[in-house]
Amino acid sequence: MNDILPPDSARWEWLEEKVRGLMARYAFRNIRTPIVEPTALFVRGTGQTTDIVEKEMYSFSDRLNGEELTLRPENTPGVVRAAIEHNLTYDGGKRLYYMGPMFRHERPQRGRYRQFYQLGVEALGFAGPEMDAEVMLLVHTLFQELGLRNVRVELNSLGVPAERLAHRAALVAYFEGHAALLDEDARRRLHTNPLRILDTKNPAMQDMVRQAPQLLDYLGESSRRHLETVQQLLTACGVPWTVNPRLVRGLDYYSHTVFEFITDELGSQGTLCGGGRYDGLFELLGGKPTPAVGWGMGIERVLELLQAQQASAQAAALDAYAIVPDASALVQVVPALQALRAAGVSVQMHAGAGEGMGSFKSQFKKADASGANFALVFGADELARGEVTVKALRDGAGTQRLERLDAMASWASSLQSRA
Ligand code: ATP
Ligand code: MG
């Protein structure tokens, strides 16, 4: 669990502000439910055989009345409970969003915390594929407005219960035929939740899982049309997507569309946002049948990616770092840097710590750490000839060339990043 301190907290406030503005433009309104709910809500709603319920919940009994309670590990069951309790959809669908802390007892690691924050939306009472597309467009637009790059969209369809049942039978038969390859987790799930085996991260099972019967082949006409419409609307809005037939999501309540927004820049915790349609959840929790679709997004992961990408954007903003092996050269170097800056090049001048300029090697290290695209080496030999060595640090790292100082106008612009 983390303390969020200034100046970091300012980035959270900035993101929250962006979210509020965006939600207003899509006509989604805020809902705030309690952080503590009855344990049974998650056992039923999230699902008995999910990772969350099997091993990640912070549960306790109320000392005063013995009631079994749980710190919410996710907010979809809470929102649906509230919607049922207050009959929220009596006069039509509701578009809702929330932001707040969730709690899961997981092994702490980068991008995985025990108290973390989720932003989520739930569109309640909408059956059509256009709402699946709309909630996905919300994510896409948010990422765009935050300035995030390189996030891909994967989607799949889990169809309707009858289709899943037929597929499940084929899947169990297939896995039984490959019993020797199943790990302990998979053997346990074989008869409780075989779909989740497709989700395995075990490399030894990948080949076998890839050959397994695909739910997509069991979809009927209407489920296929639902998926195609979502795809069509995304494409029409310029959102690239790919189908991942093994995307099943970790929660039990999904049907039809499931999706994830994924980055490759955060290591193994690359899922920024996951969601899907959950038409069966209202009934499961004792409400009237109510179709719904939504997603949850990990705010820490989004901020982490944003910071990583901005750091590289900032780094790219520095064109050159000047390396000055000998302080006696400064009287030639400093005016040369002035001229480069006047020509529009951003240059960081190496500055000594009081006793000379430091070794060539340590200057090079600093040049590298500065994020500059080029090192300018003002060695004594070069300067004597009126030249400087320009060495690439990023693209084509290691390649170098000599340039004449009196012809700066002809090469200065080649240092400028186009970013
Ligand atoms: P994973 O496969 O990474 O465990 P999940 O399927 O458990 O993800 P969801 O329950 O769908 O994740 O939660 C939605 C999003 O919340 C995730 O995509 C992720 O960005 C974020 N998230 C989930 N668990 C954590 C955690 N422990 N710490 C930080 N963020 C998390
Ligand atoms: Mg998880």
GROMACS .gro file of C-alpha atoms and ligand atoms in nm:
model
  451
    1MET     CA    1   0.000   0.000   0.000
    2ASN     CA    2   0.138   0.338  -0.093
    3ASP     CA    3   0.140   0.690   0.039
    4ILE     CA    4   0.078   0.930  -0.245
    5LEU     CA    5   0.278   1.242  -0.167
    6PRO     CA    6   0.338   1.576  -0.332
    7PRO     CA    7   0.458   1.641  -0.594
    8ASP     CA    8   0.325   1.302  -0.717
    9SER     CA    9  -0.025   1.370  -0.590
   10ALA     CA   10  -0.050   1.656  -0.841
   11ARG     CA   11  -0.034   1.400  -1.122
   12TRP     CA   12  -0.325   1.213  -0.964
   13GLU     CA   13  -0.529   1.532  -0.940
   14TRP     CA   14  -0.446   1.616  -1.299
   15LEU     CA   15  -0.565   1.274  -1.416
   16GLU     CA   16  -0.882   1.288  -1.205
   17GLU     CA   17  -0.965   1.623  -1.358
   18LYS     CA   18  -0.920   1.489  -1.712
   19VAL     CA   19  -1.144   1.195  -1.625
   20ARG     CA   20  -1.426   1.414  -1.492
   21GLY     CA   21  -1.425   1.630  -1.803
   22LEU     CA   22  -1.427   1.328  -2.033
   23MET     CA   23  -1.708   1.149  -1.846
   24ALA     CA   24  -1.923   1.460  -1.869
   25ARG     CA   25  -1.876   1.469  -2.247
   26TYR     CA   26  -1.986   1.105  -2.276
   27ALA     CA   27  -2.281   1.160  -2.036
   28PHE     CA   28  -2.149   0.922  -1.769
   29ARG     CA   29  -2.228   1.023  -1.410
   30ASN     CA   30  -2.044   0.956  -1.088
   31ILE     CA   31  -2.144   0.685  -0.838
   32ARG     CA   32  -1.979   0.630  -0.497
   33THR     CA   33  -2.042   0.307  -0.311
   34PRO     CA   34  -1.899   0.183   0.022
   35ILE     CA   35  -1.549   0.038   0.039
   36VAL     CA   36  -1.676  -0.243   0.263
   37GLU     CA   37  -1.940  -0.486   0.136
   38PRO     CA   38  -2.074  -0.822   0.256
   39THR     CA   39  -1.828  -1.096   0.161
   40ALA     CA   40  -2.108  -1.290  -0.006
   41LEU     CA   41  -2.146  -1.016  -0.267
   42PHE     CA   42  -1.802  -1.094  -0.412
   43VAL     CA   43  -1.823  -1.470  -0.364
   44ARG     CA   44  -2.135  -1.464  -0.578
   45GLY     CA   45  -2.066  -1.169  -0.805
   46THR     CA   46  -1.694  -1.196  -0.875
   47GLY     CA   47  -1.712  -1.575  -0.860
   48GLN     CA   48  -1.610  -1.854  -0.626
   49THR     CA   49  -1.337  -1.990  -0.856
   50THR     CA   50  -1.166  -1.662  -0.944
   51ASP     CA   51  -0.819  -1.564  -0.818
   52ILE     CA   52  -0.977  -1.275  -0.633
   53VAL     CA   53  -1.218  -1.484  -0.427
   54GLU     CA   54  -0.990  -1.784  -0.392
   55LYS     CA   55  -0.695  -1.597  -0.247
   56GLU     CA   56  -0.692  -1.218  -0.274
   57MET     CA   57  -0.969  -1.078  -0.054
   58TYR     CA   58  -0.924  -0.889   0.272
   59SER     CA   59  -1.216  -1.042   0.463
   60PHE     CA   60  -1.305  -1.018   0.832
   61SER     CA   61  -1.600  -1.064   1.065
   62ASP     CA   62  -1.755  -0.761   1.223
   63ARG     CA   63  -1.673  -0.786   1.594
   64LEU     CA   64  -2.010  -0.649   1.699
   65ASN     CA   65  -2.247  -0.867   1.502
   66GLY     CA   66  -2.034  -1.134   1.335
   67GLU     CA   67  -2.126  -1.019   0.985
   68GLU     CA   68  -1.876  -1.136   0.719
   69LEU     CA   69  -1.731  -0.832   0.542
   70THR     CA   70  -1.471  -0.767   0.270
   71LEU     CA   71  -1.274  -0.463   0.155
   72ARG     CA   72  -1.385  -0.433  -0.206
   73PRO     CA   73  -1.140  -0.600  -0.447
   74GLU     CA   74  -1.333  -0.455  -0.744
   75ASN     CA   75  -1.636  -0.234  -0.780
   76THR     CA   76  -1.867  -0.392  -1.035
   77PRO     CA   77  -2.057  -0.607  -0.780
   78GLY     CA   78  -2.094  -0.303  -0.551
   79VAL     CA   79  -2.236  -0.087  -0.829
   80VAL     CA   80  -2.478  -0.361  -0.935
   81ARG     CA   81  -2.585  -0.415  -0.573
   82ALA     CA   82  -2.652  -0.041  -0.541
   83ALA     CA   83  -2.842  -0.036  -0.871
   84ILE     CA   84  -3.066  -0.322  -0.753
   85GLU     CA   85  -3.113  -0.174  -0.407
   86HIS     CA   86  -3.215   0.168  -0.542
   87ASN     CA   87  -3.390   0.037  -0.852
   88LEU     CA   88  -3.164   0.267  -1.054
   89THR     CA   89  -3.269   0.142  -1.396
   90TYR     CA   90  -3.647   0.175  -1.340
   91ASP     CA   91  -3.670   0.454  -1.596
   92GLY     CA   92  -3.407   0.334  -1.843
   93GLY     CA   93  -3.037   0.271  -1.870
   94LYS     CA   94  -2.779   0.442  -1.651
   95ARG     CA   95  -2.424   0.541  -1.746
   96LEU     CA   96  -2.207   0.543  -1.435
   97TYR     CA   97  -1.840   0.586  -1.344
   98TYR     CA   98  -1.639   0.558  -1.024
   99MET     CA   99  -1.284   0.619  -0.903
  100GLY     CA  100  -1.146   0.483  -0.580
  101PRO     CA  101  -0.934   0.237  -0.386
  102MET     CA  102  -0.960  -0.142  -0.427
  103PHE     CA  103  -0.789  -0.404  -0.208
  104ARG     CA  104  -0.632  -0.734  -0.310
  105HIS     CA  105  -0.390  -0.946  -0.112
  106GLU     CA  106  -0.143  -1.012  -0.392
  107ARG     CA  107   0.233  -1.049  -0.399
  108PRO     CA  108   0.344  -0.685  -0.420
  109GLN     CA  109   0.549  -0.603  -0.728
  110ARG     CA  110   0.575  -0.333  -0.991
  111GLY     CA  111   0.223  -0.243  -1.106
  112ARG     CA  112   0.061  -0.468  -0.846
  113TYR     CA  113  -0.029  -0.328  -0.507
  114ARG     CA  114  -0.254  -0.430  -0.219
  115GLN     CA  115  -0.439  -0.102  -0.213
  116PHE     CA  116  -0.464   0.029  -0.566
  117TYR     CA  117  -0.698   0.267  -0.743
  118GLN     CA  118  -0.940   0.190  -1.017
  119LEU     CA  119  -1.132   0.410  -1.249
  120GLY     CA  120  -1.430   0.225  -1.391
  121VAL     CA  121  -1.749   0.267  -1.587
  122GLU     CA  122  -2.066   0.060  -1.578
  123ALA     CA  123  -2.337   0.110  -1.841
  124LEU     CA  124  -2.646  -0.054  -1.693
  125GLY     CA  125  -2.954  -0.153  -1.891
  126PHE     CA  126  -2.806  -0.147  -2.241
  127ALA     CA  127  -2.809  -0.465  -2.450
  128GLY     CA  128  -2.677  -0.342  -2.784
  129PRO     CA  129  -2.321  -0.370  -2.915
  130GLU     CA  130  -2.305   0.007  -2.963
  131MET     CA  131  -2.264   0.047  -2.585
  132ASP     CA  132  -1.976  -0.204  -2.584
  133ALA     CA  133  -1.810   0.012  -2.848
  134GLU     CA  134  -1.892   0.334  -2.664
  135VAL     CA  135  -1.731   0.229  -2.336
  136MET     CA  136  -1.424   0.115  -2.529
  137LEU     CA  137  -1.413   0.449  -2.712
  138LEU     CA  138  -1.411   0.617  -2.371
  139VAL     CA  139  -1.089   0.435  -2.282
  140HIS     CA  140  -0.934   0.506  -2.620
  141THR     CA  141  -1.019   0.876  -2.596
  142LEU     CA  142  -0.897   0.905  -2.238
  143PHE     CA  143  -0.561   0.753  -2.331
  144GLN     CA  144  -0.537   0.985  -2.629
  145GLU     CA  145  -0.613   1.293  -2.421
  146LEU     CA  146  -0.361   1.187  -2.157
  147GLY     CA  147  -0.101   1.156  -2.432
  148LEU     CA  148  -0.040   0.781  -2.392
  149ARG     CA  149   0.107   0.594  -2.686
  150ASN     CA  150   0.150   0.232  -2.790
  151VAL     CA  151  -0.156   0.085  -2.621
  152ARG     CA  152  -0.324  -0.195  -2.811
  153VAL     CA  153  -0.679  -0.325  -2.789
  154GLU     CA  154  -0.755  -0.697  -2.774
  155LEU     CA  155  -1.107  -0.828  -2.778
  156ASN     CA  156  -1.297  -1.153  -2.782
  157SER     CA  157  -1.650  -1.280  -2.740
  158LEU     CA  158  -1.761  -1.517  -2.467
  159GLY     CA  159  -2.101  -1.557  -2.632
  160VAL     CA  160  -2.409  -1.654  -2.430
  161PRO     CA  161  -2.440  -1.931  -2.167
  162ALA     CA  162  -2.564  -2.201  -2.409
  163GLU     CA  163  -2.270  -2.139  -2.644
  164ARG     CA  164  -2.025  -2.139  -2.357
  165LEU     CA  165  -2.168  -2.470  -2.231
  166ALA     CA  166  -2.118  -2.644  -2.565
  167HIS     CA  167  -1.767  -2.507  -2.590
  168ARG     CA  168  -1.697  -2.605  -2.229
  169ALA     CA  169  -1.776  -2.970  -2.298
  170ALA     CA  170  -1.538  -2.972  -2.594
  171LEU     CA  171  -1.276  -2.792  -2.390
  172VAL     CA  172  -1.291  -3.035  -2.097
  173ALA     CA  173  -1.266  -3.330  -2.335
  174TYR     CA  174  -0.965  -3.170  -2.503
  175PHE     CA  175  -0.788  -3.097  -2.174
  176GLU     CA  176  -0.861  -3.449  -2.048
  177GLY     CA  177  -0.691  -3.576  -2.361
  178HIS     CA  178  -0.384  -3.372  -2.263
  179ALA     CA  179  -0.402  -3.438  -1.890
  180ALA     CA  180  -0.029  -3.504  -1.862
  181LEU     CA  181   0.044  -3.145  -1.969
  182LEU     CA  182  -0.186  -2.978  -1.715
  183ASP     CA  183  -0.027  -2.805  -1.417
  184GLU     CA  184  -0.179  -2.814  -1.069
  185ASP     CA  185  -0.383  -2.496  -1.120
  186ALA     CA  186  -0.525  -2.629  -1.445
  187ARG     CA  187  -0.615  -2.968  -1.298
  188ARG     CA  188  -0.802  -2.792  -1.019
  189ARG     CA  189  -0.988  -2.574  -1.270
  190LEU     CA  190  -1.064  -2.851  -1.516
  191HIS     CA  191  -1.410  -2.913  -1.376
  192THR     CA  192  -1.480  -2.586  -1.197
  193ASN     CA  193  -1.373  -2.327  -1.452
  194PRO     CA  194  -1.200  -2.480  -1.758
  195LEU     CA  195  -1.226  -2.155  -1.955
  196ARG     CA  196  -0.974  -2.002  -1.716
  197ILE     CA  197  -0.714  -2.259  -1.819
  198LEU     CA  198  -0.694  -2.072  -2.152
  199ASP     CA  199  -0.570  -1.777  -1.945
  200THR     CA  200  -0.267  -1.966  -1.813
  201LYS     CA  201   0.069  -1.792  -1.800
  202ASN     CA  202   0.256  -2.126  -1.777
  203PRO     CA  203   0.493  -2.140  -2.079
  204ALA     CA  204   0.491  -2.521  -2.075
  205MET     CA  205   0.117  -2.519  -2.149
  206GLN     CA  206   0.113  -2.252  -2.421
  207ASP     CA  207   0.134  -2.481  -2.724
  208MET     CA  208  -0.132  -2.714  -2.594
  209VAL     CA  209  -0.361  -2.424  -2.503
  210ARG     CA  210  -0.317  -2.265  -2.846
  211GLN     CA  211  -0.460  -2.578  -3.009
  212ALA     CA  212  -0.761  -2.594  -2.775
  213PRO     CA  213  -1.115  -2.557  -2.913
  214GLN     CA  214  -1.201  -2.188  -2.952
  215LEU     CA  215  -1.517  -2.036  -2.816
  216LEU     CA  216  -1.538  -1.821  -3.130
  217ASP     CA  217  -1.618  -2.138  -3.328
  218TYR     CA  218  -1.916  -2.205  -3.101
  219LEU     CA  219  -2.080  -1.865  -3.138
  220GLY     CA  220  -2.424  -1.854  -3.297
  221GLU     CA  221  -2.539  -1.605  -3.557
  222SER     CA  222  -2.654  -1.339  -3.311
  223SER     CA  223  -2.341  -1.350  -3.093
  224ARG     CA  224  -2.124  -1.325  -3.403
  225ARG     CA  225  -2.321  -1.024  -3.523
  226HIS     CA  226  -2.282  -0.858  -3.182
  227LEU     CA  227  -1.904  -0.894  -3.199
  228GLU     CA  228  -1.889  -0.777  -3.561
  229THR     CA  229  -2.084  -0.462  -3.483
  230VAL     CA  230  -1.845  -0.373  -3.201
  231GLN     CA  231  -1.552  -0.427  -3.437
  232GLN     CA  232  -1.717  -0.221  -3.711
  233LEU     CA  233  -1.783   0.076  -3.480
  234LEU     CA  234  -1.428   0.072  -3.344
  235THR     CA  235  -1.286   0.064  -3.694
  236ALA     CA  236  -1.513   0.349  -3.802
  237CYS     CA  237  -1.370   0.558  -3.516
  238GLY     CA  238  -1.011   0.477  -3.609
  239VAL     CA  239  -0.946   0.244  -3.315
  240PRO     CA  240  -0.728  -0.052  -3.419
  241TRP     CA  241  -0.815  -0.383  -3.252
  242THR     CA  242  -0.715  -0.748  -3.270
  243VAL     CA  243  -0.912  -1.056  -3.172
  244ASN     CA  244  -0.745  -1.268  -2.906
  245PRO     CA  245  -0.939  -1.597  -2.891
  246ARG     CA  246  -0.776  -1.686  -2.559
  247LEU     CA  247  -0.883  -1.365  -2.387
  248VAL     CA  248  -1.133  -1.484  -2.123
  249ARG     CA  249  -1.075  -1.236  -1.836
  250GLY     CA  250  -1.040  -1.341  -1.476
  251LEU     CA  251  -1.395  -1.279  -1.357
  252ASP     CA  252  -1.689  -1.512  -1.388
  253TYR     CA  253  -1.964  -1.277  -1.491
  254TYR     CA  254  -1.874  -1.186  -1.848
  255SER     CA  255  -2.072  -1.266  -2.164
  256HIS     CA  256  -2.036  -1.150  -2.525
  257THR     CA  257  -1.767  -0.884  -2.558
  258VAL     CA  258  -1.455  -0.894  -2.338
  259PHE     CA  259  -1.157  -0.665  -2.397
  260GLU     CA  260  -0.827  -0.542  -2.263
  261PHE     CA  261  -0.612  -0.237  -2.330
  262ILE     CA  262  -0.250  -0.352  -2.311
  263THR     CA  263   0.095  -0.198  -2.322
  264ASP     CA  264   0.427  -0.377  -2.369
  265GLU     CA  265   0.614  -0.102  -2.184
  266LEU     CA  266   0.535  -0.204  -1.825
  267GLY     CA  267   0.681  -0.553  -1.815
  268SER     CA  268   0.447  -0.834  -1.719
  269GLN     CA  269   0.185  -0.605  -1.560
  270GLY     CA  270   0.083  -0.463  -1.896
  271THR     CA  271  -0.296  -0.467  -1.875
  272LEU     CA  272  -0.408  -0.109  -1.817
  273CYS     CA  273  -0.778  -0.170  -1.848
  274GLY     CA  274  -1.002  -0.473  -1.872
  275GLY     CA  275  -1.373  -0.511  -1.913
  276GLY     CA  276  -1.665  -0.658  -2.093
  277ARG     CA  277  -2.034  -0.731  -2.101
  278TYR     CA  278  -2.198  -0.893  -1.800
  279ASP     CA  279  -2.561  -0.954  -1.889
  280GLY     CA  280  -2.610  -1.220  -1.619
  281LEU     CA  281  -2.481  -1.038  -1.313
  282PHE     CA  282  -2.798  -0.856  -1.204
  283GLU     CA  283  -2.993  -1.182  -1.184
  284LEU     CA  284  -2.703  -1.356  -1.012
  285LEU     CA  285  -2.721  -1.088  -0.741
  286GLY     CA  286  -3.098  -1.110  -0.706
  287GLY     CA  287  -3.205  -0.833  -0.943
  288LYS     CA  288  -3.420  -0.826  -1.255
  289PRO     CA  289  -3.243  -0.933  -1.576
  290THR     CA  290  -3.050  -0.624  -1.685
  291PRO     CA  291  -2.787  -0.623  -1.960
  292ALA     CA  292  -2.474  -0.425  -1.878
  293VAL     CA  293  -2.120  -0.356  -1.989
  294GLY     CA  294  -1.823  -0.190  -1.820
  295TRP     CA  295  -1.453  -0.184  -1.748
  296GLY     CA  296  -1.199  -0.122  -1.473
  297MET     CA  297  -0.869   0.059  -1.517
  298GLY     CA  298  -0.563   0.056  -1.293
  299ILE     CA  299  -0.471   0.417  -1.226
  300GLU     CA  300  -0.120   0.341  -1.094
  301ARG     CA  301  -0.036   0.156  -1.416
  302VAL     CA  302  -0.166   0.441  -1.631
  303LEU     CA  303   0.036   0.697  -1.437
  304GLU     CA  304   0.343   0.477  -1.450
  305LEU     CA  305   0.320   0.438  -1.826
  306LEU     CA  306   0.256   0.809  -1.865
  307GLN     CA  307   0.564   0.890  -1.664
  308ALA     CA  308   0.780   0.644  -1.855
  309GLN     CA  309   0.666   0.788  -2.188
  310GLN     CA  310   0.697   1.149  -2.077
  311ALA     CA  311   1.046   1.082  -1.943
  312SER     CA  312   1.148   0.955  -2.283
  313ALA     CA  313   0.972   1.249  -2.448
  314GLN     CA  314   1.164   1.486  -2.223
  315ALA     CA  315   1.485   1.300  -2.291
  316ALA     CA  316   1.426   1.329  -2.661
  317ALA     CA  317   1.384   1.702  -2.616
  318LEU     CA  318   1.757   1.739  -2.541
  319ASP     CA  319   1.952   1.738  -2.865
  320ALA     CA  320   2.311   1.738  -2.749
  321TYR     CA  321   2.546   1.714  -2.451
  322ALA     CA  322   2.881   1.889  -2.473
  323ILE     CA  323   3.182   1.691  -2.353
  324VAL     CA  324   3.483   1.902  -2.264
  325PRO     CA  325   3.788   1.689  -2.176
  326ASP     CA  326   4.000   1.988  -2.074
  327ALA     CA  327   3.884   2.308  -1.904
  328SER     CA  328   4.130   2.514  -2.112
  329ALA     CA  329   3.904   2.449  -2.412
  330LEU     CA  330   3.607   2.626  -2.253
  331VAL     CA  331   3.692   2.959  -2.408
  332GLN     CA  332   3.631   2.801  -2.751
  333VAL     CA  333   3.352   2.566  -2.644
  334VAL     CA  334   3.118   2.805  -2.466
  335PRO     CA  335   3.081   3.043  -2.765
  336ALA     CA  336   3.028   2.741  -2.992
  337LEU     CA  337   2.741   2.622  -2.771
  338GLN     CA  338   2.592   2.970  -2.774
  339ALA     CA  339   2.593   2.961  -3.153
  340LEU     CA  340   2.431   2.616  -3.159
  341ARG     CA  341   2.152   2.730  -2.926
  342ALA     CA  342   2.097   3.038  -3.139
  343ALA     CA  343   2.048   2.798  -3.429
  344GLY     CA  344   1.772   2.622  -3.233
  345VAL     CA  345   1.965   2.323  -3.095
  346SER     CA  346   1.915   2.235  -2.727
  347VAL     CA  347   2.251   2.169  -2.565
  348GLN     CA  348   2.343   2.080  -2.211
  349MET     CA  349   2.692   2.201  -2.121
  350HIS     CA  350   2.898   1.969  -1.909
  351ALA     CA  351   2.996   2.153  -1.592
  352GLY     CA  352   3.269   2.045  -1.353
  353ALA     CA  353   3.225   1.997  -0.981
  354GLY     CA  354   3.498   2.249  -0.895
  355GLU     CA  355   3.812   2.047  -0.968
  356GLY     CA  356   3.848   2.030  -1.344
  357MET     CA  357   3.593   1.876  -1.578
  358GLY     CA  358   3.609   1.513  -1.464
  359SER     CA  359   3.731   1.216  -1.664
  360PHE     CA  360   3.629   1.160  -2.023
  361LYS     CA  361   3.454   0.843  -1.914
  362SER     CA  362   3.246   1.008  -1.642
  363GLN     CA  363   3.147   1.286  -1.882
  364PHE     CA  364   3.030   1.027  -2.129
  365LYS     CA  365   2.820   0.860  -1.863
  366LYS     CA  366   2.654   1.192  -1.787
  367ALA     CA  367   2.593   1.253  -2.156
  368ASP     CA  368   2.419   0.918  -2.179
  369ALA     CA  369   2.211   0.978  -1.866
  370SER     CA  370   2.103   1.321  -1.989
  371GLY     CA  371   1.895   1.155  -2.259
  372ALA     CA  372   2.056   1.368  -2.530
  373ASN     CA  373   2.053   1.235  -2.885
  374PHE     CA  374   2.414   1.337  -2.955
  375ALA     CA  375   2.738   1.392  -2.767
  376LEU     CA  376   2.957   1.677  -2.892
  377VAL     CA  377   3.317   1.593  -2.808
  378PHE     CA  378   3.538   1.902  -2.792
  379GLY     CA  379   3.875   1.724  -2.773
  380ALA     CA  380   4.202   1.916  -2.797
  381ASP     CA  381   4.297   1.761  -3.135
  382GLU     CA  382   3.962   1.840  -3.291
  383LEU     CA  383   3.959   2.195  -3.159
  384ALA     CA  384   4.310   2.258  -3.290
  385ARG     CA  385   4.170   2.181  -3.638
  386GLY     CA  386   3.855   2.390  -3.573
  387GLU     CA  387   3.639   2.079  -3.553
  388VAL     CA  388   3.411   1.890  -3.314
  389THR     CA  389   3.319   1.520  -3.303
  390VAL     CA  390   2.943   1.453  -3.320
  391LYS     CA  391   2.861   1.114  -3.177
  392ALA     CA  392   2.512   0.956  -3.192
  393LEU     CA  393   2.387   0.828  -2.855
  394ARG     CA  394   2.043   0.690  -2.951
  395ASP     CA  395   1.949   0.613  -3.312
  396GLY     CA  396   2.257   0.463  -3.471
  397ALA     CA  397   2.435   0.481  -3.137
  398GLY     CA  398   2.814   0.483  -3.168
  399THR     CA  399   2.837   0.627  -3.519
  400GLN     CA  400   3.030   0.952  -3.527
  401ARG     CA  401   3.142   1.223  -3.764
  402LEU     CA  402   3.359   1.534  -3.763
  403GLU     CA  403   3.204   1.874  -3.826
  404ARG     CA  404   3.367   2.212  -3.880
  405LEU     CA  405   3.287   2.479  -3.621
  406ASP     CA  406   3.298   2.758  -3.882
  407ALA     CA  407   3.036   2.579  -4.091
  408MET     CA  408   2.788   2.526  -3.809
  409ALA     CA  409   2.496   2.671  -4.002
  410SER     CA  410   2.518   2.380  -4.246
  411TRP     CA  411   2.492   2.101  -3.988
  412ALA     CA  412   2.328   2.242  -3.671
  413SER     CA  413   1.979   2.143  -3.782
  414SER     CA  414   2.086   1.779  -3.822
  415LEU     CA  415   2.109   1.763  -3.440
  416GLN     CA  416   1.755   1.877  -3.381
  417SER     CA  417   1.505   1.609  -3.287
  418ARG     CA  418   1.194   1.614  -3.498
  419ALA     CA  419   0.979   1.498  -3.202
  420ATP     P1  420  -0.428  -0.916  -1.369
  420ATP     O1  421  -0.445  -1.022  -1.470
  420ATP     O2  422  -0.317  -0.817  -1.399
  420ATP     O3  423  -0.425  -0.966  -1.226
  420ATP     P2  424  -0.707  -0.861  -1.331
  420ATP     O4  425  -0.778  -0.939  -1.434
  420ATP     O5  426  -0.699  -0.912  -1.191
  420ATP     O6  427  -0.559  -0.825  -1.381
  420ATP     P3  428  -0.910  -0.660  -1.318
  420ATP     O7  429  -0.973  -0.720  -1.200
  420ATP     O8  430  -0.977  -0.668  -1.448
  420ATP     O9  431  -0.760  -0.712  -1.331
  420ATP    O10  432  -0.879  -0.508  -1.284
  420ATP     C1  433  -0.874  -0.408  -1.386
  420ATP     C2  434  -0.743  -0.336  -1.385
  420ATP    O11  435  -0.705  -0.298  -1.254
  420ATP     C3  436  -0.626  -0.420  -1.432
  420ATP    O12  437  -0.622  -0.424  -1.571
  420ATP     C4  438  -0.509  -0.346  -1.374
  420ATP    O13  439  -0.476  -0.233  -1.454
  420ATP     C5  440  -0.564  -0.298  -1.242
  420ATP     N1  441  -0.521  -0.385  -1.132
  420ATP     C6  442  -0.569  -0.508  -1.098
  420ATP     N2  443  -0.508  -0.556  -0.990
  420ATP     C7  444  -0.417  -0.460  -0.951
  420ATP     C8  445  -0.322  -0.447  -0.843
  420ATP     N3  446  -0.310  -0.542  -0.751
  420ATP     N4  447  -0.247  -0.335  -0.838
  420ATP     C9  448  -0.259  -0.237  -0.930
  420ATP     N5  449  -0.346  -0.243  -1.033
  420ATP    C10  450  -0.424  -0.351  -1.043
  421MG      MG  451  -0.554  -1.015  -1.076
   0.00000   0.00000   0.00000
